[in-house]
Structures are given as C-alpha cells and as structure tokens.
PDB file of C-alpha atoms in Angstrom:
ATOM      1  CA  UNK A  19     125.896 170.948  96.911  1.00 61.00           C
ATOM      2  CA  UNK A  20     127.241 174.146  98.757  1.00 62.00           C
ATOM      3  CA  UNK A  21     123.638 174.243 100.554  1.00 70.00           C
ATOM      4  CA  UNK A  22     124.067 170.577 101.674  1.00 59.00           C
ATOM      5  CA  UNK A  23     127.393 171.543 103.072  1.00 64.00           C
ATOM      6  CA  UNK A  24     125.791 174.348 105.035  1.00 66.00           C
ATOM      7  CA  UNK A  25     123.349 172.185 106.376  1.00 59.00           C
ATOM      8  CA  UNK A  26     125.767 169.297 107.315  1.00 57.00           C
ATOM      9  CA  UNK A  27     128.505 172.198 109.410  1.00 66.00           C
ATOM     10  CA  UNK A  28     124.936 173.210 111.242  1.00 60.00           C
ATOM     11  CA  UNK A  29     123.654 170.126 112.173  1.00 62.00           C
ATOM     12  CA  UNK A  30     127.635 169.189 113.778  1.00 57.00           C
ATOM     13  CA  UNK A  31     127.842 172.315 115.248  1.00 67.00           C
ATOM     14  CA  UNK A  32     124.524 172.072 117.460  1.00 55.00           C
ATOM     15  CA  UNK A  33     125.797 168.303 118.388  1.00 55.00           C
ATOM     16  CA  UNK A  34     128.891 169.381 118.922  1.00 64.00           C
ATOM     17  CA  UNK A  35     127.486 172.658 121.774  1.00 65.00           C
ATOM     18  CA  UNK A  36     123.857 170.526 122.839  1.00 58.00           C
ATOM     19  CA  UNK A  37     125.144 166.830 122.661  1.00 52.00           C
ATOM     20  CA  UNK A  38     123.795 166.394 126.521  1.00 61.00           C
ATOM     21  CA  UNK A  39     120.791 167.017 125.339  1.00 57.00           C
ATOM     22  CA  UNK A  40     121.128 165.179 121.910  1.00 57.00           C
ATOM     23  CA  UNK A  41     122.407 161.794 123.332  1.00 60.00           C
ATOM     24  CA  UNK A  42     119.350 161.295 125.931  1.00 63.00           C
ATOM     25  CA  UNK A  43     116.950 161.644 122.579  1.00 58.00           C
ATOM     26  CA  UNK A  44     118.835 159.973 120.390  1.00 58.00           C
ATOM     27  CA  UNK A  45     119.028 157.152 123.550  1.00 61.00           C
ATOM     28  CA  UNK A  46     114.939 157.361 123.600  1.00 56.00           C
ATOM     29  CA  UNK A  47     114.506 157.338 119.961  1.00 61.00           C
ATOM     30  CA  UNK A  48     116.558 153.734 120.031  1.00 64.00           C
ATOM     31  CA  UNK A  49     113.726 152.571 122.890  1.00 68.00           C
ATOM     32  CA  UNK A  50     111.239 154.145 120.302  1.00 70.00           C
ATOM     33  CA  UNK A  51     112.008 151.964 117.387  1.00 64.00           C
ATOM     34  CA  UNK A  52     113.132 148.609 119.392  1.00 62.00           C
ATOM     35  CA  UNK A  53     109.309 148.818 120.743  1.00 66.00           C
ATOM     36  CA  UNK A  54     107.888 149.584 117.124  1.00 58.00           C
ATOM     37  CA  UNK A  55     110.188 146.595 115.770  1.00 65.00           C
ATOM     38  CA  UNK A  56     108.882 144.328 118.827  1.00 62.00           C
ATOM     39  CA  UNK A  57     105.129 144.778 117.649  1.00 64.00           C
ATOM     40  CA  UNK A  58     105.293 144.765 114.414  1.00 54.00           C
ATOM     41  CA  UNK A  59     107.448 141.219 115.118  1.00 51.00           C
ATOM     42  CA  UNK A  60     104.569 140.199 117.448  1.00 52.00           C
ATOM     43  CA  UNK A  61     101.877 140.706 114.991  1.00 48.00           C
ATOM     44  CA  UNK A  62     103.352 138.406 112.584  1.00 43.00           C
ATOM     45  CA  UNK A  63     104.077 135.874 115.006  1.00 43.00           C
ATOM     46  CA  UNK A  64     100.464 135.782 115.950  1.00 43.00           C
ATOM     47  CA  UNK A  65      99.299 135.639 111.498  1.00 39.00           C
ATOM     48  CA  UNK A  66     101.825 132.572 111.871  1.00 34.00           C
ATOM     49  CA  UNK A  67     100.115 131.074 115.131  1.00 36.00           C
ATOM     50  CA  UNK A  68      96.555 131.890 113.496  1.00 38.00           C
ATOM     51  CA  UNK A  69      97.949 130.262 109.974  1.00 33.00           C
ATOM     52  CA  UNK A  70      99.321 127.640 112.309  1.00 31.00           C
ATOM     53  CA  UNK A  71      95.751 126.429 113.066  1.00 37.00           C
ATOM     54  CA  UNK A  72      94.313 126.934 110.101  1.00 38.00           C
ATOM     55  CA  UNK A  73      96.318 124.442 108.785  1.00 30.00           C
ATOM     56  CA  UNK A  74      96.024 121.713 112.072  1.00 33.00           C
ATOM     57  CA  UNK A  75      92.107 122.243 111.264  1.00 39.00           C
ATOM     58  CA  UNK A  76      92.793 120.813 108.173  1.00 46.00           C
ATOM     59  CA  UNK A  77      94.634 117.819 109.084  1.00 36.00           C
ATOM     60  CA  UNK A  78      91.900 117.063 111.249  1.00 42.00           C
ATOM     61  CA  UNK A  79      89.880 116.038 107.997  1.00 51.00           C
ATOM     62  CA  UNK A  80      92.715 113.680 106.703  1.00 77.00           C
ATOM     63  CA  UNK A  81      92.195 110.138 106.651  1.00 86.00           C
ATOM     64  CA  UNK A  82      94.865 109.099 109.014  1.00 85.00           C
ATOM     65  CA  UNK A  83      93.251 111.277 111.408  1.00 85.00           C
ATOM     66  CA  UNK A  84      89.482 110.481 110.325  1.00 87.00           C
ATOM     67  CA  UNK A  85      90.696 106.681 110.712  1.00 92.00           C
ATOM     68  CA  UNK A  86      92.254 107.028 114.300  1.00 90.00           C
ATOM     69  CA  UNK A  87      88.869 107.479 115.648  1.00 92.00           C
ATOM     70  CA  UNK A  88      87.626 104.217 114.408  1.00 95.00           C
ATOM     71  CA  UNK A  89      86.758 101.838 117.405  1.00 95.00           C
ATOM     72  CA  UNK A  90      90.185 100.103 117.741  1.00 94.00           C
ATOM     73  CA  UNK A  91      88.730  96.759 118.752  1.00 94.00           C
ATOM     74  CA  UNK A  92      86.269  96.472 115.621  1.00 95.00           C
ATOM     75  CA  UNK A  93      88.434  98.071 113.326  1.00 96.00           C
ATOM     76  CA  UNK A  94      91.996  97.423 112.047  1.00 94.00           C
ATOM     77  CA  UNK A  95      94.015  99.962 109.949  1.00 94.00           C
ATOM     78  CA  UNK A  96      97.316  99.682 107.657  1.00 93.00           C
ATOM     79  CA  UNK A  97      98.961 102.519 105.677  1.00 91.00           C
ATOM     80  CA  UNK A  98     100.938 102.200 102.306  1.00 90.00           C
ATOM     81  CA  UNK A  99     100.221  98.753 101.753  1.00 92.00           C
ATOM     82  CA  UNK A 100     101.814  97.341  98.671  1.00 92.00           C
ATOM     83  CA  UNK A 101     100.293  94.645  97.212  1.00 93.00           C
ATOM     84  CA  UNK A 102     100.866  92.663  93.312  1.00 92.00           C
ATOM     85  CA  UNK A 103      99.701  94.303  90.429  1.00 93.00           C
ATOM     86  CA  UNK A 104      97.444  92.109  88.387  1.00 94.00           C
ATOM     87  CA  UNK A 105      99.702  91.417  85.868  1.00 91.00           C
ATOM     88  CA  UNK A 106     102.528  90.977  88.419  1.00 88.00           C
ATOM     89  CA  UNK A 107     104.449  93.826  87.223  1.00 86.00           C
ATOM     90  CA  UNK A 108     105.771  95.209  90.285  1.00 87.00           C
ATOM     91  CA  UNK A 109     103.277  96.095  93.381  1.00 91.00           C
ATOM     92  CA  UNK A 110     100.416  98.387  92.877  1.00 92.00           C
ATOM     93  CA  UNK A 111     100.239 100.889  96.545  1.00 93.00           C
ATOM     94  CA  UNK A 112      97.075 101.028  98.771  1.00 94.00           C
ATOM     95  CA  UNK A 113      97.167 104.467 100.817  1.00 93.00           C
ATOM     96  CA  UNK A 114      95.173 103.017 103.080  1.00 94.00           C
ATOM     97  CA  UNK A 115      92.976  99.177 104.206  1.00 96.00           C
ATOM     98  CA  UNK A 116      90.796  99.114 106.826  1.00 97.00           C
ATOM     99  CA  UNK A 117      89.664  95.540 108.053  1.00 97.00           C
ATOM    100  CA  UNK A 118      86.443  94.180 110.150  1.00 97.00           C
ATOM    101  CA  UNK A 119      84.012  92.179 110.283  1.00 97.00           C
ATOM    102  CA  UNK A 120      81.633  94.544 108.210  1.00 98.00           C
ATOM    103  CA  UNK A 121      83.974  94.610 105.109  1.00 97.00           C
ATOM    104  CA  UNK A 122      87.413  95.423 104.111  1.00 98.00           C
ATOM    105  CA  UNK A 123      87.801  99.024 103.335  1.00 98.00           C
ATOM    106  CA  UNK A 124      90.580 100.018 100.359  1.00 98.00           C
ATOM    107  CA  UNK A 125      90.900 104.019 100.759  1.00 96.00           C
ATOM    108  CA  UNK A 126      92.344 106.176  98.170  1.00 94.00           C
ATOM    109  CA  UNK A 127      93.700 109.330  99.065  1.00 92.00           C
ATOM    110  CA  UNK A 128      92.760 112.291  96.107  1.00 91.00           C
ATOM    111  CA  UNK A 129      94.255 115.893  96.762  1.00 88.00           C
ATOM    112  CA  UNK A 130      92.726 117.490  93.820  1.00 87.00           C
ATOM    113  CA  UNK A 131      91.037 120.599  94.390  1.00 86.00           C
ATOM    114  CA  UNK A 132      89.477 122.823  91.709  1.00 88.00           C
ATOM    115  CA  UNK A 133      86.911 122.109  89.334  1.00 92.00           C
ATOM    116  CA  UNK A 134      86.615 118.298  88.440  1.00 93.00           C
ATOM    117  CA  UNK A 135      85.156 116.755  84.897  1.00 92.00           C
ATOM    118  CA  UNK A 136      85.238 113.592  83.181  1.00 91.00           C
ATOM    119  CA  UNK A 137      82.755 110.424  82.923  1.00 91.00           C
ATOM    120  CA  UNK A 138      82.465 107.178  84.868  1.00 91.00           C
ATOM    121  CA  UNK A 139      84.558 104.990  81.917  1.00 91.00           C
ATOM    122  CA  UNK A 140      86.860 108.009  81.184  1.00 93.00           C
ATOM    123  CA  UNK A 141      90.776 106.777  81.811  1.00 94.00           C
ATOM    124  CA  UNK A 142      91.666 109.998  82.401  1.00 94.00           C
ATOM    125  CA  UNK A 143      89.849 112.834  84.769  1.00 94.00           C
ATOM    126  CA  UNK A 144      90.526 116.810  83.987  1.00 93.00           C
ATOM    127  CA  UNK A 145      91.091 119.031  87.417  1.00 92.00           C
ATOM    128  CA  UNK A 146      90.677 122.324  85.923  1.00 91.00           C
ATOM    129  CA  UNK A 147      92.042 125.653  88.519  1.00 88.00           C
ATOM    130  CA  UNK A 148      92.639 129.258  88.137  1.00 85.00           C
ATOM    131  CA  UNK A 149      96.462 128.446  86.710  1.00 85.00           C
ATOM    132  CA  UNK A 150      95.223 126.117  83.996  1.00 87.00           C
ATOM    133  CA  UNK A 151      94.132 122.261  83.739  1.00 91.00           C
ATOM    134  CA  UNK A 152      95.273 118.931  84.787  1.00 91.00           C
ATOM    135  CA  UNK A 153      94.898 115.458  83.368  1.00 93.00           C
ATOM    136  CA  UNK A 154      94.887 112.582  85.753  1.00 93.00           C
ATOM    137  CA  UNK A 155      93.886 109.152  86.118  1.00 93.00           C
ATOM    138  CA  UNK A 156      90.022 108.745  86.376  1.00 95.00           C
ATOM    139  CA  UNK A 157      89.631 107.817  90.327  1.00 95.00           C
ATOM    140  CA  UNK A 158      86.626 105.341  90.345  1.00 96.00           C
ATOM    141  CA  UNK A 159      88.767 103.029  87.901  1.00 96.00           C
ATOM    142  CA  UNK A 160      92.143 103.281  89.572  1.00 96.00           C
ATOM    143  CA  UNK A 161      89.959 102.385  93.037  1.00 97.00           C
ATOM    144  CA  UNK A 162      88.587  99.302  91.211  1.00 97.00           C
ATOM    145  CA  UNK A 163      91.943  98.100  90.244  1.00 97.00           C
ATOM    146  CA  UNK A 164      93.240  98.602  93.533  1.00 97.00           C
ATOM    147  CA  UNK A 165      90.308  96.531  95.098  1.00 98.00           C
ATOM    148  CA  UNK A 166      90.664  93.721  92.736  1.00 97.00           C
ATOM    149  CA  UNK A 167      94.477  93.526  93.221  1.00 97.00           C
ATOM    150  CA  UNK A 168      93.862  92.907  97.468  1.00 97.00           C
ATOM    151  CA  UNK A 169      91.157  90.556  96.302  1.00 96.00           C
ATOM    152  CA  UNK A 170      93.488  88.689  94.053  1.00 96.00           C
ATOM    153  CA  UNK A 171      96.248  88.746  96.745  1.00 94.00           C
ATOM    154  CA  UNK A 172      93.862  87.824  99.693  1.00 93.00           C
ATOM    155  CA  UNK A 173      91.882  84.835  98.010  1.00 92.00           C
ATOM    156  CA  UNK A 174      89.124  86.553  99.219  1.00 92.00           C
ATOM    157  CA  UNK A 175      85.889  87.884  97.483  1.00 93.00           C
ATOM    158  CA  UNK A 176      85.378  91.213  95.582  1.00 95.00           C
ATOM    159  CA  UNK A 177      82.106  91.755  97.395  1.00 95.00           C
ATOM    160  CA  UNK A 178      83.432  91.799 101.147  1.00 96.00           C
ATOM    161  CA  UNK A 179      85.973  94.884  99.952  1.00 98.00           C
ATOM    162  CA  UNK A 180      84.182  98.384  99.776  1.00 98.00           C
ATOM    163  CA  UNK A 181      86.328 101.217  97.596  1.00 98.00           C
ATOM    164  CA  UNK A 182      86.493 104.775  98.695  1.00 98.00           C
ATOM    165  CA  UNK A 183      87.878 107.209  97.390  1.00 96.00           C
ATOM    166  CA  UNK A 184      88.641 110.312  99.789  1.00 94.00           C
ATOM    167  CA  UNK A 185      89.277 114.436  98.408  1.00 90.00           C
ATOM    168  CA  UNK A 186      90.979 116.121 101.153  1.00 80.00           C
ATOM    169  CA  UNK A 187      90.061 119.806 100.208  1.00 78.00           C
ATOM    170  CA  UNK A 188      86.450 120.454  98.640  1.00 80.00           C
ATOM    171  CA  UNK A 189      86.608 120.063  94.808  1.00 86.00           C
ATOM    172  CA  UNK A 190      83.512 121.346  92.516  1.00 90.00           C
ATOM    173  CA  UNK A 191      82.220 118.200  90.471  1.00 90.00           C
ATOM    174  CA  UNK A 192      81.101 118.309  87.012  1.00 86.00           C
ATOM    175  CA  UNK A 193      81.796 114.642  87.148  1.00 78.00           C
ATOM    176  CA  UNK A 194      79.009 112.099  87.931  1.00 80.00           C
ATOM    177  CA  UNK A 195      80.077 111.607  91.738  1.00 88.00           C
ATOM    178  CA  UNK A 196      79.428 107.973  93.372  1.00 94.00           C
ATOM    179  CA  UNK A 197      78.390 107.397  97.047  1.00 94.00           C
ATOM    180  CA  UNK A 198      82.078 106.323  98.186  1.00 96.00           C
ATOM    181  CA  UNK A 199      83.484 109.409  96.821  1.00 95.00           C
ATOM    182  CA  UNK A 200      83.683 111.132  99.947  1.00 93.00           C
ATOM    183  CA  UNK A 201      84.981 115.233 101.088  1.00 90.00           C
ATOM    184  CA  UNK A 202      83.915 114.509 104.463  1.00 89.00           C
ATOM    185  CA  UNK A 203      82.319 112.077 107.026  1.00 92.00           C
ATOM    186  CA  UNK A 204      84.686 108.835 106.321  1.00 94.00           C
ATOM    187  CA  UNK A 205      84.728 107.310 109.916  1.00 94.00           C
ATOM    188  CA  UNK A 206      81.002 108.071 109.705  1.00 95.00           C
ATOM    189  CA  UNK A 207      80.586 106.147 106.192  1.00 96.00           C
ATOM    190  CA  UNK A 208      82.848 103.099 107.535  1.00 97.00           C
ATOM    191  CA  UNK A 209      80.784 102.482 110.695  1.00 96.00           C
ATOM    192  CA  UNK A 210      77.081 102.958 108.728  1.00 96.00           C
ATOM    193  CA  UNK A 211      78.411  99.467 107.452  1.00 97.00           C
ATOM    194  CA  UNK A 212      76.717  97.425 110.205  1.00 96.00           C
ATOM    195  CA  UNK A 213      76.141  93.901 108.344  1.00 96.00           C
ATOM    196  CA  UNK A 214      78.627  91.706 109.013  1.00 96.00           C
ATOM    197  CA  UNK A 215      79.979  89.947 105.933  1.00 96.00           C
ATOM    198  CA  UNK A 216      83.467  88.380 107.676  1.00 95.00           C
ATOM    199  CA  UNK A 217      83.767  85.652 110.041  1.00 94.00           C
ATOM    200  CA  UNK A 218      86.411  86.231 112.770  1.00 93.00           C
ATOM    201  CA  UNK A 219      87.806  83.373 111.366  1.00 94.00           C
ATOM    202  CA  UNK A 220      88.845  84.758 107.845  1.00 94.00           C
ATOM    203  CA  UNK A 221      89.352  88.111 109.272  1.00 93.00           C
ATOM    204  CA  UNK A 222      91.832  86.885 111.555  1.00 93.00           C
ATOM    205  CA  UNK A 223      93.553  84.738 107.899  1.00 92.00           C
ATOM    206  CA  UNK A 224      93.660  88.172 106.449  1.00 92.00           C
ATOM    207  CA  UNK A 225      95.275  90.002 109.478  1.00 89.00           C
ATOM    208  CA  UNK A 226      97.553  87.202 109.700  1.00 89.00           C
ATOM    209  CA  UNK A 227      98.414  88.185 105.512  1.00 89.00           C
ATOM    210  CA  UNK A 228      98.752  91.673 106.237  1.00 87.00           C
ATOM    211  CA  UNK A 229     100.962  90.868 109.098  1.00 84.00           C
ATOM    212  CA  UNK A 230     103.344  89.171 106.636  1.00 79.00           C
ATOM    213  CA  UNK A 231     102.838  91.562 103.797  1.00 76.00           C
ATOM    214  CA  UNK A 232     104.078  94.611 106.060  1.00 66.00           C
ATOM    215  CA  UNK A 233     106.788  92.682 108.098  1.00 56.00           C
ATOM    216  CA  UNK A 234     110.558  93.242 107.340  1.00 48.00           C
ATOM    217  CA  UNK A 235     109.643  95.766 104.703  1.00 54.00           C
ATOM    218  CA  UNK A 236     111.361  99.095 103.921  1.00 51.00           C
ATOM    219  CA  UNK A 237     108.796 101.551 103.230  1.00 49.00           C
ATOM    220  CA  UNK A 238     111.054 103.685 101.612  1.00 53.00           C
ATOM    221  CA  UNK A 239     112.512 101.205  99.319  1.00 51.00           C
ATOM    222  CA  UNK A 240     109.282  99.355  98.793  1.00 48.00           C
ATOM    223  CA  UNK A 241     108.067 103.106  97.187  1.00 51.00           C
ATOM    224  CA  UNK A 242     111.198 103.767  95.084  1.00 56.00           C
ATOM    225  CA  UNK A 243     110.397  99.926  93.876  1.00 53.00           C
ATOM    226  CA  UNK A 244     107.173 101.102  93.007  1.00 47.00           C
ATOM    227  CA  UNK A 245     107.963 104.583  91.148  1.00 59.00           C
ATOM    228  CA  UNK A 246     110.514 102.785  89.254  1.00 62.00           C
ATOM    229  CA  UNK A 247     108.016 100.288  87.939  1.00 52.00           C
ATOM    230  CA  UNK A 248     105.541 102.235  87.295  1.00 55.00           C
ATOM    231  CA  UNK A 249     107.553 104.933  85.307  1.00 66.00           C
ATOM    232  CA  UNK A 250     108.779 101.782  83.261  1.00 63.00           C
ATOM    233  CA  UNK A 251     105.405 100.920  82.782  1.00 52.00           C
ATOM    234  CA  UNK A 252     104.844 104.733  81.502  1.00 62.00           C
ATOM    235  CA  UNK A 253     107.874 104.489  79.324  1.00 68.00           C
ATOM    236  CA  UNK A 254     106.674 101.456  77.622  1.00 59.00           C
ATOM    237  CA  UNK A 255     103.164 103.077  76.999  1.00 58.00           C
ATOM    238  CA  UNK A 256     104.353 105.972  75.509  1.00 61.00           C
ATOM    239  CA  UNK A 257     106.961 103.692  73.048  1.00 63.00           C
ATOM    240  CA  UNK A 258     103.652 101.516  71.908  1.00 60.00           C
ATOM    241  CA  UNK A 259     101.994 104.899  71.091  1.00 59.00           C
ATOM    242  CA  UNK A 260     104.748 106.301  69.055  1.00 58.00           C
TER     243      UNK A 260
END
C-alpha cells in the first residue's frame, strides 16, 4: 500500500512540473482511441450490411417473391385466403392460390429445416435438428385437405387444382418426397403447366369468387378467427383422447 502511495505522489508530481507536455499526449491519445473506436464500429457495420444481404438473398427464394415474377396477364395470385373447412367448422387458411387457365395452384408454405422423416399416410411428420425433434402435421395430407376445401367452396373440380407444397430453406428428406414438393424452382414448376384445363369463362366465375371471398375482410381478425377455431378443435381432440 505504502509503494502504491509512492507511485501515485510521482506520477502527480511529473503532471504537476511537465503538464505542457502531458496535455498535448493525453489530447493525441483521445484522437488515438476515437479512430480505434471508429473502425472497430465500421467493421461491424459492414458484418451487418454483409448479414443484411445474406438474408435479402433469401427472401428472394420465398414464394411471394417466386410468385411476383409470374406473367401478370396469365396468372392471378391471392395471399391468406380463407376458405370453409369441410366440416364447416370455422375456415381452413390457404397461404397462397394461384389461378389460370392451366390450373389453379393451392401453395403451402413449409419452414422446416433439418432432417425430415415420416411416410406418405403418416398424420404426423418428425423434423429432427441439432436441438432435438419436432412433430408436425404430415404436409402432403394437410395440402390435400386444403385443395379439396377450394374445390368444395368453388364448385369446381379436384383435377383443375394442382397442390404444392413449398420448403423455404433446404431440408434433408428421409421422407418419400413427391414432385410438388418443391425447395426451389416454383415459378418454373407453375409455368411447365402448359395444357389448358380452364375456360376463360369459369376462370373469370372463380376470380369473380375470390373477389368476394377477400372483399371487406379483416385479415387480422379473419386469422385470430381461425387460431381460435382451430385451438378449439385441438382442445376437443385432446378431451376425446383422454
């Protein structure tokens, strides 16, 4: 303690006789370490920019995005469409429909991304990652349900709507995989549809549907509708199971 003392008095004493010396360092030691703080601030600002467009290269691959290029005079697109469940229970959602004259197009939206297993008549799917596994609800047959629920609502046959369903990141599949279970290339797989199997006449009834379907709707009330029938509908499951 006594040395610390010591060294304290001497370091005040040669401030106190060689401050005009001492304040022009201390002056450029303050430049010093605002220029260190300014690159090491400018270094992270360009890992943000880079992470930045890492992450706008992504959304290039999501549907909205893969949809926008479609031909907009061929092809007609609608997001978050709800339409009656089959047992009209509450609505069932469609993330997105697509409509020409080479089909109707009912695209589900899958953000799993890991390891997937499970077989074509499974209910439930397993999404296994490094932090542990995942049940959900087997894709191909939610897809189905979704398709027959816009054919039901429509009047209009099962065999003019096409399901895909659409994994945003790049899963590993252990799962038999079907051709409309797409990673990649969905504008491309819309438009290799070339046979025409709507008239202008019934696409323009089911535009005309859609139009009314979507008008004067909430979409933020139409979803809380939805989650709140659905979790009913989860509720009552797992009260028949007990």
């Amino acid at each position: 303690m006594k040395i610390l003392n010591e060294l304290l008095d001497l370091i005040f004493n040669l401030l106190e006789r060689y401050w005009m010396v001492a304040l022009p360092l201390c002056f450029v030691g303050f430049l010093l370490a605002v220029w260190v703080l300014g690159r090491i601030l400018k270094g992270k600002s360009a890992s943000h920019e880079s992470g930045v467009s890492r992450g706008q290269a992504r959304l290039q691959r999501t549907v909205p995005m893969s949809l926008r290029r479609l031909p907009p005079e061929h092809y007609k697109i609608y997001n978050d469409v709800y339409v009656p469940r089959l047992d009209n229970d509450g609505n069932t959602r469609l993330h997105h429909v697509v409509l020409s004259r080479y089909g109707i197009f009912v695209i589900q939206d899958q953000p799993e991304n890991g390891l997937i297993s499970g077989g074509l008549d499974d209910r439930e799917w397993t999404l296994i990652q490094e932090d542990g596994r995942k049940r959900f609800v087997n894709p191909i047959i939610r897809s189905a349900y979704h398709v027959k629920a816009l054919a039901k609502y429509l009047d209009f046959p099962e065999a003019s709507l096409f399901p895909i369903i659409y994994f945003d990141s790049e899963p590993r599949f252990e799962a038999q995989r079907l051709p409309y279970m797409l990673t990649e290339g969905l504008g491309r797989y819309i438009i290799s549809h070339r046979v025409e199997v709507v008239s202008q006449e019934e696409l323009d009834d089911v535009a005309l549907k859609f139009a009314c379907l979507t008008s004067h709707r909430n979409p933020e009330v139409a979803q809380q509708k939805h989650q709140a029938a659905r979790a009913r509908r989860l509720r009552q499951t797992r009260e028949r199971a007990a």
